[in-house]
Tab-separated table of C-alpha atoms in Angstrom:
chain	number	residue	atom	x	y	z
A	1	ASP	CA	27.185	-42.445	-6.365
A	2	ARG	CA	30.365	-40.685	-7.506
A	3	ARG	CA	31.209	-43.661	-9.698
A	4	ARG	CA	27.704	-43.601	-11.145
A	5	VAL	CA	28.007	-39.896	-11.936
A	6	HIS	CA	31.081	-40.743	-13.990
A	7	GLY	CA	28.721	-42.933	-16.020
A	8	TRP	CA	28.480	-40.061	-18.512
A	9	LEU	CA	31.919	-41.119	-19.742
A	10	GLU	CA	30.858	-44.737	-20.139
A	11	HIS	CA	27.718	-43.563	-21.921
A	12	THR	CA	29.805	-41.433	-24.309
A	13	GLU	CA	32.067	-44.344	-25.165
A	14	THR	CA	29.266	-46.812	-25.895
A	15	VAL	CA	26.632	-44.874	-27.864
A	16	ASN	CA	26.338	-43.315	-31.289
A	17	LEU	CA	27.211	-39.682	-30.652
A	18	GLN	CA	25.331	-38.587	-33.752
A	19	LYS	CA	22.046	-40.015	-32.439
A	20	GLN	CA	22.283	-39.514	-28.670
A	21	THR	CA	21.560	-36.018	-27.310
A	22	LEU	CA	22.741	-34.230	-24.167
A	23	ARG	CA	19.278	-34.857	-22.741
A	24	ASP	CA	19.652	-38.600	-23.372
A	25	GLN	CA	22.956	-38.564	-21.511
A	26	PHE	CA	21.504	-36.595	-18.600
A	27	LEU	CA	18.673	-39.110	-18.212
A	28	SER	CA	21.152	-42.005	-18.441
A	29	VAL	CA	23.248	-40.611	-15.582
A	30	LYS	CA	20.149	-39.673	-13.573
A	31	ASN	CA	18.847	-43.252	-13.757
A	32	ARG	CA	22.172	-44.585	-12.444
A	33	VAL	CA	22.445	-42.267	-9.444
A	34	LYS	CA	20.436	-43.496	-6.458
A	35	ASN	CA	21.580	-41.578	-3.359
A	36	SER	CA	21.951	-38.060	-4.748
A	37	GLU	CA	19.835	-35.666	-6.752
A	38	VAL	CA	20.987	-35.095	-10.320
A	39	MET	CA	20.205	-31.504	-11.363
A	40	GLU	CA	20.318	-29.441	-14.538
A	41	TRP	CA	20.102	-25.688	-15.040
A	42	GLY	CA	21.231	-22.938	-17.334
A	43	ASP	CA	20.329	-22.751	-21.023
A	44	LEU	CA	18.586	-26.095	-21.565
A	45	SER	CA	18.006	-25.420	-25.260
A	46	VAL	CA	21.288	-27.216	-25.997
A	47	SER	CA	19.912	-30.421	-24.472
A	48	GLN	CA	18.526	-31.571	-27.823
A	49	GLN	CA	21.852	-31.239	-29.604
A	50	PRO	CA	23.686	-34.490	-30.479
A	51	LEU	CA	26.676	-35.409	-28.345
A	52	ALA	CA	28.823	-35.317	-31.474
A	53	SER	CA	28.548	-31.520	-31.377
A	54	PHE	CA	30.608	-31.562	-28.181
A	55	PHE	CA	32.728	-34.719	-28.342
A	56	GLY	CA	33.154	-35.276	-32.059
A	57	ASN	CA	31.980	-38.364	-33.926
A	58	ASN	CA	33.320	-41.534	-32.313
A	59	GLN	CA	32.192	-43.563	-35.312
A	60	MET	CA	35.128	-42.129	-37.297
A	61	LEU	CA	37.564	-44.018	-35.081
A	62	ASP	CA	36.403	-47.295	-36.633
A	63	PHE	CA	38.060	-46.278	-39.896
A	64	LEU	CA	41.148	-44.434	-38.684
A	65	ALA	CA	44.286	-45.726	-37.007
A	66	LEU	CA	45.266	-43.171	-34.398
A	67	GLU	CA	48.978	-43.588	-35.117
A	68	ASP	CA	48.330	-42.640	-38.759
A	69	ILE	CA	46.704	-39.329	-37.898
A	70	GLN	CA	49.149	-36.499	-38.556
A	71	PRO	CA	48.051	-33.004	-37.443
A	72	GLN	CA	48.416	-30.229	-39.971
A	73	LYS	CA	51.200	-27.781	-39.213
A	74	GLU	CA	48.771	-24.936	-38.435
A	75	ASP	CA	46.709	-27.088	-36.042
A	76	PHE	CA	49.869	-28.325	-34.322
A	77	LEU	CA	51.161	-24.802	-33.757
A	78	HIS	CA	47.841	-23.747	-32.207
A	79	ALA	CA	47.435	-26.874	-30.102
A	80	ARG	CA	47.487	-26.183	-26.370
A	81	ALA	CA	45.742	-26.966	-23.135
A	82	MET	CA	42.552	-24.956	-22.745
A	83	ASP	CA	40.050	-24.307	-19.995
A	84	VAL	CA	36.742	-25.641	-21.297
A	85	ARG	CA	35.104	-22.370	-20.253
A	86	GLU	CA	37.385	-20.538	-22.681
A	87	ALA	CA	36.482	-22.782	-25.598
A	88	ARG	CA	33.595	-20.730	-26.996
A	89	VAL	CA	35.412	-17.380	-27.091
A	90	ASP	CA	38.612	-19.034	-28.282
A	91	GLY	CA	36.669	-20.720	-31.077
A	92	LEU	CA	35.082	-17.427	-32.130
A	93	LYS	CA	38.485	-15.710	-32.153
A	94	THR	CA	39.961	-18.495	-34.275
A	95	GLU	CA	37.048	-18.243	-36.692
A	96	TYR	CA	37.532	-14.467	-36.846
A	97	ASP	CA	41.243	-14.842	-37.654
A	98	ARG	CA	40.450	-17.193	-40.535
A	99	GLN	CA	37.503	-15.200	-41.877
A	100	ARG	CA	38.177	-12.721	-44.674
A	101	GLU	CA	34.628	-11.548	-45.420
A	102	PRO	CA	34.087	-8.112	-43.748
A	103	VAL	CA	30.414	-8.694	-42.913
A	104	ALA	CA	31.140	-12.095	-41.380
A	105	ARG	CA	34.036	-10.648	-39.354
A	106	SER	CA	31.753	-7.895	-38.049
A	107	ILE	CA	29.198	-10.488	-36.923
A	108	LEU	CA	31.921	-12.471	-35.154
A	109	ILE	CA	33.181	-9.353	-33.372
A	110	THR	CA	29.650	-8.728	-32.112
A	111	LYS	CA	29.429	-12.306	-30.810
A	112	ILE	CA	32.825	-12.077	-29.112
A	113	ASN	CA	31.940	-8.787	-27.430
A	114	LYS	CA	28.634	-10.241	-26.226
A	115	GLU	CA	30.418	-13.245	-24.686
A	116	LEU	CA	33.013	-11.045	-22.992
A	117	LYS	CA	30.346	-8.682	-21.640
A	118	GLU	CA	28.436	-11.607	-20.122
A	119	ARG	CA	31.646	-12.857	-18.488
A	120	VAL	CA	32.359	-9.475	-16.937
A	121	GLU	CA	28.779	-9.268	-15.667
A	122	ALA	CA	29.048	-12.728	-14.090
A	123	ASP	CA	32.392	-11.911	-12.436
A	124	MET	CA	31.148	-8.580	-11.102
A	125	THR	CA	27.895	-10.101	-9.829
A	126	PHE	CA	29.616	-12.763	-7.746
A	127	TYR	CA	32.375	-10.516	-6.423
A	128	ARG	CA	29.671	-8.088	-5.320
A	129	LEU	CA	27.762	-10.992	-3.797
A	130	VAL	CA	30.842	-11.892	-1.750
A	131	GLU	CA	30.914	-8.347	-0.384
A	132	ALA	CA	27.170	-8.194	0.257
A	133	LEU	CA	27.165	-11.486	2.163
A	134	GLY	CA	30.428	-10.819	3.996
A	135	THR	CA	31.673	-14.201	2.808
A	136	ASP	CA	35.409	-13.584	2.629
A	137	GLN	CA	35.892	-16.924	4.362
A	138	VAL	CA	34.065	-18.760	1.571
A	139	ASP	CA	36.305	-19.427	-1.437
A	140	LEU	CA	34.562	-18.050	-4.506
A	141	LEU	CA	35.699	-20.825	-6.847
A	142	ASN	CA	36.445	-23.754	-4.527
A	143	TYR	CA	34.281	-26.758	-5.429
A	144	SER	CA	31.640	-27.896	-2.961
A	145	THR	CA	29.436	-30.981	-3.165
A	146	PRO	CA	25.832	-29.764	-2.740
A	147	GLU	CA	23.766	-31.241	0.061
A	148	ASP	CA	21.088	-28.609	0.658
A	149	PHE	CA	19.483	-28.884	-2.764
A	150	GLU	CA	16.416	-26.886	-1.808
A	151	CYS	CA	18.571	-23.885	-0.899
A	152	LEU	CA	20.691	-24.287	-4.036
A	153	ARG	CA	17.638	-24.506	-6.297
A	154	GLY	CA	16.303	-21.317	-4.748
A	155	ALA	CA	19.626	-19.517	-5.204
A	156	VAL	CA	19.905	-20.610	-8.845
A	157	LYS	CA	16.314	-19.519	-9.464
A	158	ALA	CA	16.993	-16.115	-7.861
A	159	TYR	CA	20.101	-15.596	-10.014
A	160	GLU	CA	18.584	-16.737	-13.286
A	161	GLY	CA	15.398	-14.788	-12.638
A	162	SER	CA	17.214	-11.519	-11.901
A	163	CYS	CA	20.500	-11.726	-13.852
A	164	ARG	CA	20.631	-14.169	-16.742
A	165	LEU	CA	20.673	-17.926	-17.312
A	166	PHE	CA	23.864	-19.677	-16.257
A	167	GLY	CA	26.136	-20.306	-19.226
A	168	GLU	CA	29.343	-22.211	-19.886
A	169	TYR	CA	31.435	-19.566	-18.140
A	170	SER	CA	29.202	-18.532	-15.228
A	171	LEU	CA	28.380	-22.122	-14.234
A	172	LYS	CA	31.660	-22.185	-12.316
A	173	TYR	CA	30.008	-19.950	-9.710
A	174	VAL	CA	27.215	-22.422	-8.881
A	175	SER	CA	29.610	-24.121	-6.450
A	176	PHE	CA	29.876	-20.813	-4.580
A	177	LEU	CA	26.109	-20.715	-4.117
A	178	ALA	CA	26.276	-24.289	-2.850
A	179	ARG	CA	28.997	-23.376	-0.348
A	180	VAL	CA	26.987	-20.442	0.984
A	181	CYS	CA	24.009	-22.772	1.445
A	182	GLU	CA	26.187	-25.236	3.370
A	183	GLU	CA	28.566	-22.977	5.319
A	184	MET	CA	26.348	-19.949	5.956
A	185	SER	CA	23.056	-21.660	6.715
A	186	TYR	CA	22.503	-19.131	9.522
A	187	ILE	CA	21.490	-16.614	6.832
A	188	PRO	CA	17.717	-16.964	6.233
A	189	ARG	CA	17.094	-18.289	2.742
A	190	ASP	CA	14.689	-15.502	1.805
A	191	LYS	CA	17.343	-12.946	2.758
A	192	PHE	CA	19.993	-14.837	0.753
A	193	TYR	CA	17.756	-14.896	-2.328
A	194	SER	CA	16.874	-11.228	-1.864
A	195	ILE	CA	20.560	-10.254	-1.719
A	196	ILE	CA	21.215	-12.178	-4.946
A	197	LYS	CA	18.414	-10.280	-6.689
A	198	GLU	CA	19.649	-6.905	-5.402
A	199	VAL	CA	23.213	-7.595	-6.513
A	200	CYS	CA	21.977	-8.723	-9.935
A	201	GLN	CA	20.026	-5.497	-10.332
A	202	LYS	CA	23.071	-3.396	-9.430
A	203	THR	CA	25.180	-5.237	-12.004
A	204	ILE	CA	22.557	-4.817	-14.710
A	205	ASN	CA	22.196	-1.088	-13.961
A	206	ALA	CA	25.975	-0.623	-14.026
A	207	SER	CA	26.332	-2.314	-17.422
A	208	GLU	CA	23.605	-0.303	-19.145
């Protein structure tokens, strides 16, 4: 099944990225996977966006020789490895640096601050959850392959119902919920979900 999950890459390389959406890709991978449950959560409104919005337009490669592509000096100087979860804020900051219109810069500052506030809320929520559960032995960011999907669905529902929808940044913490489901199954699920809701409420109250 792991090879089938990587089918998203094959799908990306063989379809028209301007016409295929994220939802189309999700369904393609889901149809390939037979022994696991393919799940989706978070802000699903992006599912109708074309893949080209995230990968670029692969059709352009038919007309360009890669060896002939020369990056502009400015792009080369700013080129660097980047955590995908930093891409949105980094993109907004770059846009802000290039923008000269005061009103537009003010709007961008508002967007950046909103993104940063949501990151802080996510970090604080999960660090508080670690304390509330007494889960020092469970690595907060170590990846875990989910097996108890019912527990994980309940945990995701409790978080998104009491905090906010998972986003690009906070999705990294879903693996922590999965690890708690697997490694701390002695905690009754209802209690686990209740603790998530209580921690979410404390974070929301603290940020107001």
